[in-house]
Coordinates of C-alpha atoms in Angstrom, one line a residue:
M50 CA -8.4 20.7 19.3
L51 CA -5.8 18.0 19.0
K52 CA -7.1 16.8 15.7
K53 CA -7.1 20.3 14.2
Y54 CA -3.5 20.8 15.4
V55 CA -2.4 17.4 14.0
E56 CA -4.1 18.0 10.6
E57 CA -2.5 21.4 10.3
R58 CA 1.0 20.1 11.2
Y59 CA 0.7 17.1 9.0
A60 CA -0.2 19.2 6.0
A61 CA 2.8 21.5 6.8
F62 CA 5.0 18.4 7.0
L63 CA 3.9 17.0 3.6
K64 CA 4.5 20.4 2.0
E65 CA 8.0 20.6 3.6
M66 CA 8.8 17.1 2.5
D67 CA 7.8 17.9 -1.1
R68 CA 10.1 20.9 -1.0
I69 CA 13.0 18.8 0.3
I70 CA 12.5 16.3 -2.5
E71 CA 12.5 19.0 -5.1
E72 CA 15.6 20.8 -3.7
N73 CA 17.8 17.7 -3.2
P74 CA 18.6 15.9 -6.5
D75 CA 20.9 13.4 -4.7
G76 CA 18.9 10.5 -3.4
F77 CA 20.8 9.9 -0.2
D78 CA 21.0 13.6 0.8
R79 CA 17.3 13.8 0.1
L80 CA 16.4 10.8 2.3
A81 CA 18.6 12.1 5.1
A82 CA 16.9 15.5 5.0
V83 CA 13.5 14.0 5.0
I84 CA 14.4 11.8 8.0
E85 CA 15.5 14.9 9.9
C86 CA 12.3 16.7 8.9
V87 CA 10.1 13.9 10.2
R88 CA 12.1 13.8 13.4
K89 CA 11.4 17.5 13.9
Y90 CA 7.7 17.2 13.5
L91 CA 7.5 14.1 15.8
N92 CA 9.4 16.0 18.5
A93 CA 7.0 19.0 18.1
L94 CA 4.0 16.6 18.4
R95 CA 5.5 15.1 21.6
D96 CA 6.1 18.6 23.1
H97 CA 2.6 19.7 22.3
L98 CA 1.1 16.6 24.0
I99 CA 3.3 16.9 27.1
K100 CA 2.3 20.6 27.4
Y101 CA -1.5 20.3 26.8
G102 CA -2.2 16.6 27.6
F103 CA -5.5 14.9 26.5
K104 CA -9.1 15.9 27.3
D105 CA -10.2 12.3 27.4
D106 CA -9.4 8.7 26.4
A107 CA -10.8 9.2 22.9
E108 CA -8.3 12.0 22.2
E109 CA -5.4 9.9 23.5
I110 CA -6.5 6.9 21.4
Y111 CA -6.7 9.2 18.3
C112 CA -3.2 10.5 19.0
F113 CA -1.5 7.1 19.3
K114 CA -3.6 5.2 16.8
E115 CA -3.7 7.8 14.0
A116 CA -1.7 11.0 14.6
K117 CA 1.7 9.6 15.8
P118 CA 1.7 6.7 13.4
A119 CA 1.0 9.1 10.5
F120 CA 4.4 10.9 11.2
L121 CA 6.3 7.9 12.5
S122 CA 5.5 5.7 9.5
W123 CA 7.3 8.2 7.2
Y124 CA 10.3 8.1 9.6
I125 CA 10.4 4.3 9.5
Y126 CA 9.9 4.2 5.7
H127 CA 12.6 6.6 4.8
T128 CA 15.1 5.2 7.3
E129 CA 14.6 1.6 6.0
W130 CA 14.7 2.8 2.4
Y131 CA 17.9 4.7 3.0
H132 CA 19.7 1.6 4.4
I133 CA 18.3 -0.6 1.7
L134 CA 19.6 1.6 -1.1
R135 CA 23.0 1.8 0.7
R136 CA 23.3 -2.0 0.5
V137 CA 22.3 -2.6 -3.1
P138 CA 25.0 -5.0 -4.5
A139 CA 27.0 -4.3 -7.6
G140 CA 26.0 -6.4 -10.6
D141 CA 23.5 -6.9 -13.4
A142 CA 19.7 -6.8 -13.2
G143 CA 19.7 -10.4 -12.0
V144 CA 21.8 -9.6 -9.0
T145 CA 19.8 -6.5 -8.0
N146 CA 16.5 -8.2 -8.7
A147 CA 17.5 -11.0 -6.3
Y148 CA 18.4 -8.4 -3.7
F149 CA 15.2 -6.4 -3.9
L150 CA 13.1 -9.6 -3.9
D151 CA 14.8 -10.8 -0.8
E152 CA 14.0 -7.5 0.9
I153 CA 10.4 -7.9 -0.2
R154 CA 10.4 -11.3 1.5
S155 CA 11.8 -9.7 4.7
V156 CA 9.0 -7.1 4.6
D157 CA 6.4 -9.9 4.1
R158 CA 7.8 -11.9 7.0
Y159 CA 7.3 -8.9 9.4
L160 CA 3.8 -8.3 8.1
G161 CA 3.0 -12.0 8.6
Q162 CA 4.2 -11.7 12.2
V163 CA 1.8 -8.8 12.9
V164 CA -1.1 -10.0 10.7
F165 CA -3.5 -9.6 13.6
F166 CA -2.8 -5.9 13.8
C167 CA -2.8 -5.6 10.0
Q168 CA -6.4 -7.0 10.0
Y169 CA -7.3 -4.8 13.0
A170 CA -6.2 -1.7 11.1
K171 CA -7.8 -2.8 7.8
M172 CA -11.1 -3.4 9.5
K173 CA -11.0 -0.2 11.4
A174 CA -11.7 -2.2 14.5
T175 CA -11.9 -0.4 17.9
E176 CA -12.6 -3.0 20.6
L177 CA -9.0 -3.2 21.7
D178 CA -8.1 0.5 21.4
G179 CA -8.2 1.0 25.2
L180 CA -5.4 -1.6 25.6
C181 CA -3.4 -0.8 22.5
F182 CA -3.4 3.0 22.4
I183 CA -3.7 4.2 26.0
R184 CA -0.4 4.9 27.8
G185 CA 0.4 2.3 30.5
K186 CA -1.9 -0.3 29.1
S187 CA -1.0 -3.5 27.2
L188 CA -2.4 -6.5 25.4
D189 CA -0.7 -9.4 27.0
S190 CA -2.3 -12.1 24.9
I191 CA -0.3 -11.1 21.8
V192 CA 3.5 -11.0 21.7
L193 CA 4.9 -8.3 19.4
P194 CA 7.9 -9.4 17.2
E195 CA 10.2 -6.6 18.5
L196 CA 10.8 -4.7 21.7
V197 CA 10.7 -1.0 21.0
E198 CA 12.4 1.3 23.6
A199 CA 9.5 3.0 25.1
D200 CA 9.1 6.7 26.0
P201 CA 6.4 6.3 28.6
E202 CA 5.0 9.8 28.0
F203 CA 4.9 9.4 24.2
S204 CA 4.3 5.7 23.4
T205 CA 1.7 3.0 23.8
Y206 CA 1.6 -0.8 23.3
A207 CA 0.8 -0.7 19.6
D208 CA 1.5 2.8 18.1
H209 CA 4.9 1.8 16.8
T210 CA 3.5 -1.4 15.3
F211 CA 0.7 0.5 13.5
A212 CA 3.3 3.0 12.2
K213 CA 5.5 0.2 11.0
I214 CA 2.7 -1.6 9.2
K215 CA 1.9 1.6 7.3
A216 CA 5.6 2.2 6.6
Y217 CA 6.2 -1.4 5.4
G218 CA 3.2 -1.1 3.0
M219 CA 5.0 1.9 1.4
L220 CA 8.3 0.1 1.5
R221 CA 7.0 -2.9 -0.3
D222 CA 5.6 -0.7 -3.1
S223 CA 9.0 1.0 -3.5
L224 CA 10.8 -2.3 -3.6
L225 CA 8.5 -3.7 -6.2
E226 CA 9.1 -0.7 -8.4
E227 CA 12.8 -1.5 -8.4
V228 CA 12.4 -5.0 -9.6
R229 CA 12.8 -5.7 -13.3
L230 CA 12.8 -9.2 -14.6
P231 CA 14.9 -10.2 -17.6
D232 CA 13.4 -9.7 -21.1
L233 CA 11.3 -12.9 -21.7
G234 CA 10.6 -12.1 -25.3
V235 CA 7.2 -12.3 -27.0
N236 CA 6.6 -14.5 -30.1
G237 CA 3.7 -14.5 -32.5
V238 CA 1.2 -11.8 -33.2
D239 CA 2.1 -8.2 -32.4
M240 CA -0.4 -7.2 -29.8
R241 CA -0.4 -3.9 -27.9
W242 CA -2.5 -2.5 -25.1
T243 CA -4.1 0.6 -26.5
G244 CA -6.5 1.3 -23.6
D245 CA -6.2 3.3 -20.5
A246 CA -3.3 2.1 -18.3
C247 CA -5.5 2.4 -15.2
N248 CA -7.9 -0.2 -16.7
L249 CA -5.0 -2.6 -17.1
V250 CA -3.9 -2.0 -13.5
E251 CA -7.4 -3.2 -12.4
V252 CA -7.0 -6.4 -14.4
I253 CA -3.5 -7.1 -13.0
Y254 CA -4.6 -6.6 -9.4
G255 CA -7.6 -8.9 -10.1
I256 CA -5.3 -11.6 -11.4
Y257 CA -2.9 -11.2 -8.5
D258 CA -5.4 -11.1 -5.7
T259 CA -7.4 -14.1 -7.0
Q260 CA -4.1 -16.1 -7.3
Q261 CA -4.7 -17.1 -11.0
I262 CA -1.0 -17.5 -11.9
N263 CA 1.3 -20.2 -10.5
H264 CA -1.3 -20.9 -7.7
G265 CA -0.6 -17.5 -6.3
K266 CA 3.1 -18.1 -5.9
V267 CA 4.2 -15.1 -8.0
E268 CA 5.2 -11.6 -7.1
L269 CA 2.9 -8.7 -8.2
Q270 CA 5.8 -7.1 -10.0
E271 CA 6.5 -10.3 -12.0
I272 CA 2.9 -10.1 -13.3
V273 CA 3.4 -6.4 -14.1
T274 CA 6.6 -7.2 -16.1
W275 CA 4.9 -10.1 -17.9
V276 CA 2.0 -7.9 -19.0
E277 CA 4.3 -5.0 -20.0
Q278 CA 6.3 -7.3 -22.2
G279 CA 3.4 -9.2 -23.6
L280 CA 1.2 -6.1 -24.4
K281 CA 4.1 -3.7 -25.0
V282 CA 2.9 -1.1 -22.5
N283 CA 4.7 1.0 -20.0
L284 CA 3.4 0.6 -16.4
S285 CA 6.2 2.4 -14.7
R286 CA 3.7 4.4 -12.6
F287 CA 1.9 1.2 -11.6
Y288 CA 1.6 1.7 -7.9
R289 CA 0.7 5.4 -8.2
R290 CA -2.1 4.4 -10.7
F291 CA -3.4 2.0 -8.1
T292 CA -3.4 4.8 -5.5
E293 CA -5.5 6.9 -8.0
I294 CA -7.9 4.0 -8.3
K295 CA -8.3 3.7 -4.5
E296 CA -9.0 7.4 -4.3
R297 CA -11.9 7.4 -6.8
K298 CA -14.8 9.1 -5.0
M299 CA -17.7 9.5 -7.5
I300 CA -17.3 6.2 -9.4
S301 CA -16.6 2.6 -8.6
P302 CA -12.9 1.8 -7.8
T303 CA -13.3 -1.2 -10.2
K304 CA -14.8 0.9 -13.0
Y305 CA -13.2 -1.1 -15.8
L306 CA -13.8 -4.5 -14.4
D307 CA -17.5 -3.5 -13.9
A308 CA -17.6 -2.4 -17.6
M309 CA -16.0 -5.8 -18.6
R310 CA -18.7 -7.7 -16.6
D311 CA -21.5 -5.6 -18.2
A312 CA -20.1 -6.2 -21.7
I313 CA -19.9 -10.0 -21.1
L314 CA -23.5 -10.0 -19.8
R315 CA -24.7 -8.1 -22.9
R316 CA -22.9 -10.5 -25.2
I317 CA -24.6 -13.4 -23.4
D318 CA -28.0 -11.7 -23.7
D319 CA -27.4 -11.0 -27.4
D320 CA -26.3 -14.6 -28.1
L321 CA -29.5 -15.9 -26.4
K322 CA -31.6 -13.5 -28.5
L323 CA -30.0 -14.7 -31.7
K324 CA -30.1 -18.4 -30.9
P325 CA -32.9 -20.0 -33.0
K326 CA -35.7 -21.4 -31.0
K327 CA -36.2 -25.2 -31.1
K328 CA -39.0 -26.2 -33.5
H329 CA -41.2 -28.8 -31.9
H330 CA -42.4 -31.9 -33.8
P331 CA -46.1 -32.8 -33.2
D332 CA -45.0 -36.0 -31.7
D333 CA -43.3 -34.1 -28.9
F334 CA -46.7 -33.3 -27.4
K335 CA -48.0 -36.9 -27.4

């Protein structure tokens, strides 16, 4: 019953958030309205839980591991983004780029401090759920980087951390979209990317995740800008395109990279077929 309630309320929340975004052209007014909207749905979830409680531990774990973080992550994200935009310094692209890159480093520092929980969430692990997502329990072997004021009826040891990890992932994407490096210029042959932009996104993530440039000491957005300038392509929807790739259901998420691999293997096979066989001299068999 709780899961059905949460899914219905979350769908209603997303619909209301979309409406707020459409009806509020001013960025700060929009963010403030979305923050108030999230607060409303969080309070409604709390009231529902206080009234009906949980039928078992599994339902309580679902609430604080998935349901509450789903709403709370949007609250954290929009609150952080609101204050980040309020502090953007006046100046040219170099000044604003430095500001946004510094904010990215701040996000990365936090994610580094909670890397255990990042991996726990990514692996969909469950062995510590009874300590992390049951009220009144705690995981004393790990010290969290911040002390969150607890509502004992509506909080657990790690629900806020799970929400903040989710929020900071969204925040990092938004920050990267704001970064634009100076025009580096491209000399030589005029070359343009004429394929599907999603294919290029696969390649860029492959380069970034395997740390092929500057020994991995480069921001993802820097690679994006370099590719945009070098191949004269617009990747302004870069992170949304990667979301589309992640959500592919019927085909491989790495469809283009798979096709590249297959093409290279075919080339190797074709080259081997065309390569003339060595003619043996009778003396070879003596």
